GROMACS .gro file of C-alpha atoms in nm:
model
  270
    1MET     CA    1   4.366  -7.340   8.648
    2LEU     CA    2   4.715  -7.280   8.772
    3ARG     CA    3   4.951  -7.572   8.736
    4ARG     CA    4   5.300  -7.659   8.841
    5TRP     CA    5   5.586  -7.868   8.714
    6CYS     CA    6   5.553  -8.239   8.785
    7VAL     CA    7   5.827  -8.354   9.021
    8PRO     CA    8   5.873  -8.652   9.257
    9LEU     CA    9   5.625  -8.660   9.542
   10ALA     CA   10   5.753  -8.513   9.865
   11GLY     CA   11   5.646  -8.304  10.160
   12LEU     CA   12   5.279  -8.391  10.193
   13GLY     CA   13   5.282  -8.219  10.531
   14LEU     CA   14   4.943  -8.062  10.477
   15VAL     CA   15   4.771  -8.398  10.508
   16LEU     CA   16   4.718  -8.444  10.881
   17GLY     CA   17   4.456  -8.712  10.899
   18SER     CA   18   4.453  -9.083  10.836
   19ILE     CA   19   4.287  -9.268  10.551
   20ALA     CA   20   4.053  -9.548  10.648
   21ALA     CA   21   3.866  -9.804  10.444
   22ALA     CA   22   3.494  -9.792  10.517
   23GLY     CA   23   3.375 -10.065  10.747
   24THR     CA   24   3.725 -10.155  10.867
   25ALA     CA   25   3.975 -10.035  11.120
   26SER     CA   26   4.202  -9.747  11.020
   27ALA     CA   27   4.416  -9.836  10.723
   28ALA     CA   28   4.763  -9.717  10.638
   29PRO     CA   29   4.779  -9.389  10.448
   30ALA     CA   30   4.751  -9.419  10.072
   31SER     CA   31   5.091  -9.448   9.915
   32PRO     CA   32   5.193  -9.135   9.722
   33HIS     CA   33   5.343  -9.357   9.451
   34ALA     CA   34   5.386  -9.262   9.089
   35GLN     CA   35   5.207  -9.486   8.843
   36ALA     CA   36   5.359  -9.547   8.501
   37ALA     CA   37   5.070  -9.379   8.324
   38HIS     CA   38   5.067  -9.081   8.556
   39VAL     CA   39   5.399  -8.930   8.455
   40ILE     CA   40   5.503  -8.701   8.174
   41GLY     CA   41   5.615  -8.988   7.954
   42PRO     CA   42   5.935  -9.187   7.900
   43ALA     CA   43   6.106  -8.917   7.697
   44ALA     CA   44   6.077  -8.666   7.980
   45HIS     CA   45   6.246  -8.896   8.235
   46LEU     CA   46   6.029  -8.768   8.516
   47VAL     CA   47   5.854  -8.933   8.806
   48GLY     CA   48   5.556  -8.818   9.007
   49PRO     CA   49   5.192  -8.771   8.920
   50ALA     CA   50   5.036  -8.516   8.699
   51SER     CA   51   4.897  -8.229   8.902
   52HIS     CA   52   4.531  -8.142   8.942
   53GLY     CA   53   4.535  -7.769   8.990
   54THR     CA   54   4.328  -7.457   8.995
   55ARG     CA   55   4.139  -7.194   8.799
   56PRO     CA   56   4.028  -7.161   8.440
   57LEU     CA   57   4.331  -7.038   8.247
   58VAL     CA   58   4.135  -6.847   7.984
   59ALA     CA   59   3.926  -6.540   8.058
   60HIS     CA   60   3.547  -6.549   8.057
   61GLY     CA   61   3.401  -6.606   7.713
   62GLY     CA   62   3.132  -6.789   7.520
   63PRO     CA   63   2.773  -6.811   7.643
   64VAL     CA   64   2.639  -6.611   7.934
   65ASN     CA   65   2.755  -6.758   8.265
   66ALA     CA   66   3.023  -6.965   8.093
   67ALA     CA   67   3.401  -6.966   8.120
   68GLU     CA   68   3.665  -7.116   7.895
   69SER     CA   69   3.958  -7.319   8.021
   70THR     CA   70   4.240  -7.517   7.865
   71ASN     CA   71   4.212  -7.795   8.122
   72TRP     CA   72   3.877  -7.788   8.311
   73SER     CA   73   3.524  -7.861   8.196
   74GLY     CA   74   3.206  -7.903   8.397
   75TYR     CA   75   3.021  -7.679   8.642
   76ALA     CA   76   3.133  -7.456   8.929
   77ALA     CA   77   2.929  -7.271   9.190
   78ASN     CA   78   3.117  -6.951   9.266
   79GLY     CA   79   3.069  -6.604   9.406
   80GLY     CA   80   2.992  -6.719   9.761
   81THR     CA   81   3.134  -6.935  10.037
   82TYR     CA   82   3.078  -7.312  10.023
   83THR     CA   83   3.126  -7.595  10.269
   84LYS     CA   84   3.047  -7.916  10.078
   85VAL     CA   85   3.033  -8.055   9.727
   86SER     CA   86   2.941  -8.408   9.622
   87ALA     CA   87   2.861  -8.601   9.304
   88SER     CA   88   2.855  -8.948   9.151
   89TRP     CA   89   2.992  -9.070   8.819
   90VAL     CA   90   3.080  -9.388   8.631
   91GLU     CA   91   3.443  -9.444   8.539
   92PRO     CA   92   3.466  -9.408   8.162
   93THR     CA   93   3.655  -9.632   7.920
   94GLY     CA   94   3.979  -9.498   7.777
   95THR     CA   95   4.062  -9.553   7.410
   96CYS     CA   96   4.437  -9.530   7.363
   97SER     CA   97   4.603  -9.474   7.025
   98GLY     CA   98   4.968  -9.512   7.127
   99SER     CA   99   5.058  -9.171   7.269
  100ALA     CA  100   5.058  -9.064   7.633
  101GLN     CA  101   4.727  -8.898   7.725
  102TYR     CA  102   4.554  -8.814   8.052
  103SER     CA  103   4.206  -8.739   8.192
  104SER     CA  104   4.058  -8.706   8.539
  105PHE     CA  105   3.712  -8.671   8.692
  106TRP     CA  106   3.657  -8.515   9.032
  107VAL     CA  107   3.472  -8.302   9.285
  108GLY     CA  108   3.633  -8.021   9.480
  109LEU     CA  109   3.615  -7.696   9.672
  110ASP     CA  110   3.811  -7.387   9.563
  111GLY     CA  111   4.018  -7.336   9.252
  112PHE     CA  112   3.780  -7.145   9.026
  113SER     CA  113   3.883  -6.808   9.164
  114SER     CA  114   4.142  -6.900   9.427
  115SER     CA  115   4.490  -7.048   9.439
  116SER     CA  116   4.416  -7.369   9.630
  117VAL     CA  117   4.187  -7.664   9.563
  118GLU     CA  118   4.072  -7.955   9.778
  119GLN     CA  119   3.966  -8.242   9.553
  120THR     CA  120   3.926  -8.615   9.503
  121GLY     CA  121   3.846  -8.824   9.198
  122SER     CA  122   3.938  -9.090   8.945
  123GLU     CA  123   4.152  -9.104   8.634
  124VAL     CA  124   4.207  -9.280   8.306
  125ASP     CA  125   4.546  -9.230   8.142
  126CYS     CA  126   4.700  -9.379   7.828
  127SER     CA  127   5.042  -9.539   7.840
  128GLY     CA  128   5.097  -9.630   7.478
  129ARG     CA  129   4.792  -9.833   7.377
  130THR     CA  130   4.715  -9.935   7.735
  131ALA     CA  131   4.454  -9.754   7.943
  132GLN     CA  132   4.537  -9.730   8.313
  133TYR     CA  133   4.275  -9.651   8.575
  134TYR     CA  134   4.317  -9.528   8.932
  135SER     CA  135   4.196  -9.278   9.192
  136TRP     CA  136   4.347  -9.004   9.406
  137TYR     CA  137   4.302  -8.702   9.628
  138GLU     CA  138   4.485  -8.371   9.630
  139MET     CA  139   4.515  -8.070   9.859
  140TYR     CA  140   4.665  -7.835   9.602
  141PRO     CA  141   4.929  -7.689   9.616
  142ALA     CA  142   5.045  -8.012   9.784
  143TYR     CA  143   5.104  -8.300   9.546
  144PRO     CA  144   4.832  -8.555   9.466
  145VAL     CA  145   4.824  -8.890   9.645
  146ASN     CA  146   4.710  -9.201   9.459
  147PHE     CA  147   4.496  -9.468   9.622
  148SER     CA  148   4.615  -9.823   9.561
  149ASP     CA  149   4.269  -9.978   9.510
  150THR     CA  150   4.171 -10.133   9.178
  151VAL     CA  151   3.968  -9.913   8.942
  152ARG     CA  152   3.805 -10.042   8.624
  153PRO     CA  153   3.584  -9.881   8.358
  154GLY     CA  154   3.219  -9.900   8.457
  155ASP     CA  155   3.293  -9.860   8.829
  156HIS     CA  156   3.043  -9.636   9.008
  157PHE     CA  157   3.207  -9.358   9.210
  158THR     CA  158   3.075  -9.119   9.470
  159GLY     CA  159   3.295  -8.837   9.594
  160SER     CA  160   3.262  -8.548   9.836
  161VAL     CA  161   3.472  -8.272   9.989
  162THR     CA  162   3.359  -8.106  10.313
  163PHE     CA  163   3.500  -7.803  10.494
  164ASN     CA  164   3.481  -7.864  10.869
  165GLY     CA  165   3.589  -7.522  10.995
  166GLY     CA  166   3.928  -7.380  11.072
  167SER     CA  167   4.162  -7.540  10.821
  168ARG     CA  168   4.007  -7.889  10.835
  169TYR     CA  169   3.860  -8.085  10.544
  170THR     CA  170   3.717  -8.432  10.493
  171LEU     CA  171   3.749  -8.590  10.149
  172VAL     CA  172   3.554  -8.909  10.075
  173LEU     CA  173   3.585  -9.127   9.766
  174ALA     CA  174   3.395  -9.454   9.727
  175ASP     CA  175   3.396  -9.712   9.449
  176THR     CA  176   3.060  -9.872   9.519
  177THR     CA  177   3.110 -10.131   9.245
  178ARG     CA  178   3.422 -10.275   9.409
  179GLY     CA  179   3.320 -10.201   9.765
  180TRP     CA  180   3.609  -9.983   9.874
  181SER     CA  181   3.611  -9.630  10.010
  182HIS     CA  182   3.853  -9.384  10.164
  183ILE     CA  183   3.801  -9.105  10.414
  184VAL     CA  184   4.082  -8.849  10.420
  185ASN     CA  185   4.103  -8.594  10.700
  186ALA     CA  186   4.333  -8.316  10.583
  187SER     CA  187   4.430  -7.961  10.670
  188LEU     CA  188   4.495  -7.662  10.446
  189SER     CA  189   4.542  -7.316  10.591
  190GLY     CA  190   4.406  -7.007  10.419
  191ALA     CA  191   4.174  -7.175  10.169
  192ALA     CA  192   3.897  -6.943  10.054
  193ASN     CA  193   3.615  -7.199  10.004
  194SER     CA  194   3.505  -6.964   9.727
  195SER     CA  195   3.387  -7.223   9.476
  196ALA     CA  196   3.250  -7.577   9.453
  197GLU     CA  197   3.291  -7.772   9.130
  198VAL     CA  198   3.235  -8.100   8.947
  199ILE     CA  199   3.498  -8.136   8.678
  200ALA     CA  200   3.643  -8.338   8.391
  201GLU     CA  201   4.005  -8.235   8.342
  202ALA     CA  202   4.317  -8.263   8.130
  203PRO     CA  203   4.594  -8.271   8.395
  204CYS     CA  204   4.933  -8.101   8.384
  205CYS     CA  205   5.217  -8.083   8.264
  206THR     CA  206   5.413  -8.123   7.941
  207ALA     CA  207   5.788  -8.067   7.925
  208SER     CA  208   5.718  -7.703   7.841
  209GLY     CA  209   5.480  -7.667   8.135
  210GLY     CA  210   5.160  -7.688   7.931
  211ILE     CA  211   4.850  -7.899   7.967
  212LEU     CA  212   4.879  -8.272   7.892
  213PRO     CA  213   4.683  -8.424   7.600
  214LEU     CA  214   4.331  -8.517   7.701
  215ALA     CA  215   4.282  -8.896   7.697
  216HIS     CA  216   3.999  -9.024   7.478
  217PHE     CA  217   3.734  -9.122   7.734
  218SER     CA  218   3.386  -9.256   7.671
  219PRO     CA  219   3.106  -9.013   7.767
  220VAL     CA  220   3.098  -8.970   8.144
  221THR     CA  221   2.783  -8.860   8.324
  222PHE     CA  222   2.805  -8.685   8.659
  223SER     CA  223   2.488  -8.721   8.867
  224ASN     CA  224   2.354  -8.614   9.206
  225ALA     CA  225   2.580  -8.308   9.198
  226THR     CA  226   2.504  -8.104   9.509
  227VAL     CA  227   2.657  -7.808   9.689
  228ASP     CA  228   2.584  -7.756  10.059
  229GLY     CA  229   2.312  -8.018  10.032
  230SER     CA  230   2.127  -7.850   9.745
  231ALA     CA  231   2.133  -7.916   9.370
  232ILE     CA  232   2.431  -7.743   9.210
  233GLY     CA  233   2.189  -7.593   8.958
  234ASN     CA  234   2.032  -7.387   9.237
  235PHE     CA  235   2.355  -7.185   9.260
  236ASN     CA  236   2.344  -7.056   8.901
  237PRO     CA  237   2.676  -7.233   8.838
  238THR     CA  238   2.924  -7.138   8.570
  239GLN     CA  239   2.953  -7.384   8.286
  240ILE     CA  240   3.323  -7.439   8.211
  241ILE     CA  241   3.420  -7.523   7.853
  242MET     CA  242   3.757  -7.690   7.787
  243ILE     CA  243   3.927  -7.550   7.476
  244ASN     CA  244   4.260  -7.591   7.300
  245ASN     CA  245   4.500  -7.308   7.218
  246SER     CA  246   4.298  -7.231   6.904
  247GLY     CA  247   3.975  -7.195   7.101
  248THR     CA  248   3.826  -7.525   6.977
  249PRO     CA  249   3.643  -7.732   7.243
  250LYS     CA  250   3.827  -8.046   7.357
  251ASP     CA  251   3.508  -8.194   7.501
  252SER     CA  252   3.143  -8.098   7.517
  253ILE     CA  253   2.947  -8.036   7.835
  254SER     CA  254   2.573  -8.085   7.833
  255SER     CA  255   2.329  -7.859   8.007
  256LEU     CA  256   2.230  -7.955   8.360
  257SER     CA  257   1.947  -8.207   8.387
  258GLY     CA  258   1.734  -8.167   8.696
  259GLY     CA  259   1.993  -7.927   8.830
  260THR     CA  260   2.220  -8.216   8.928
  261SER     CA  261   2.339  -8.412   8.622
  262PHE     CA  262   2.545  -8.347   8.309
  263THR     CA  263   2.757  -8.540   8.060
  264ALA     CA  264   3.111  -8.472   7.939
  265THR     CA  265   3.186  -8.607   7.590
  266TRP     CA  266   3.543  -8.621   7.454
  267LEU     CA  267   3.608  -8.446   7.122
  268ARG     CA  268   3.987  -8.419   7.081
  269SER     CA  269   4.313  -8.453   7.272
  270ASN     CA  270   4.452  -8.109   7.189
   0.00000   0.00000   0.00000
């Protein structure tokens, strides 16, 4: 997945729509603020969120219909054109050992074999020994935007990304445990809609431009994963395996259960 250097948020001109809380009048757009845990770390003296980007970085390898990546794991339908992806998951618990680490969980269109990605999800990052939880959306290559709502481990999330034709997308993220949701209407020209994925990720970037250490998260199960209204398993999806630079898995991804559910289990940070 292509990544970029983390810099202060600016120029989110691609986002054309408003963000509204479900069941209320239109709310102000989510603030594109940088959270303390969502930066490179104090030594780097940077602000701005880690980026959630595109494409497995490592060529196809491993089992049949599997791909290796240094920052993605999960499942991706690819090889066609897709208009909607959705899934549910429970926010995992982060175990922090004192170093800065990062992990995110999301649904999205594009990115597996294209240079854009439209995505929304949640995060657990480690700032020292403190786990910090939040949620966001991103229309890559624009910068991610964080939602300000409270997120806690054990919260039940449902997310979806829908292509509405032209360059229009609707991204929905709901924390059904806390009763908040956001609907983002956004625009991105030239997106291919060539994949639909459900992903656990190690975001970007280190000072050298590499992938950030993967935060130690408790096992997270994605359920009700569908593409265009059908079980993701019906699309013969590619299983994506996250590996380190030595080719050792950083987490494990279970096989699909019922064509719609799988579990990501953390193994190592690097």
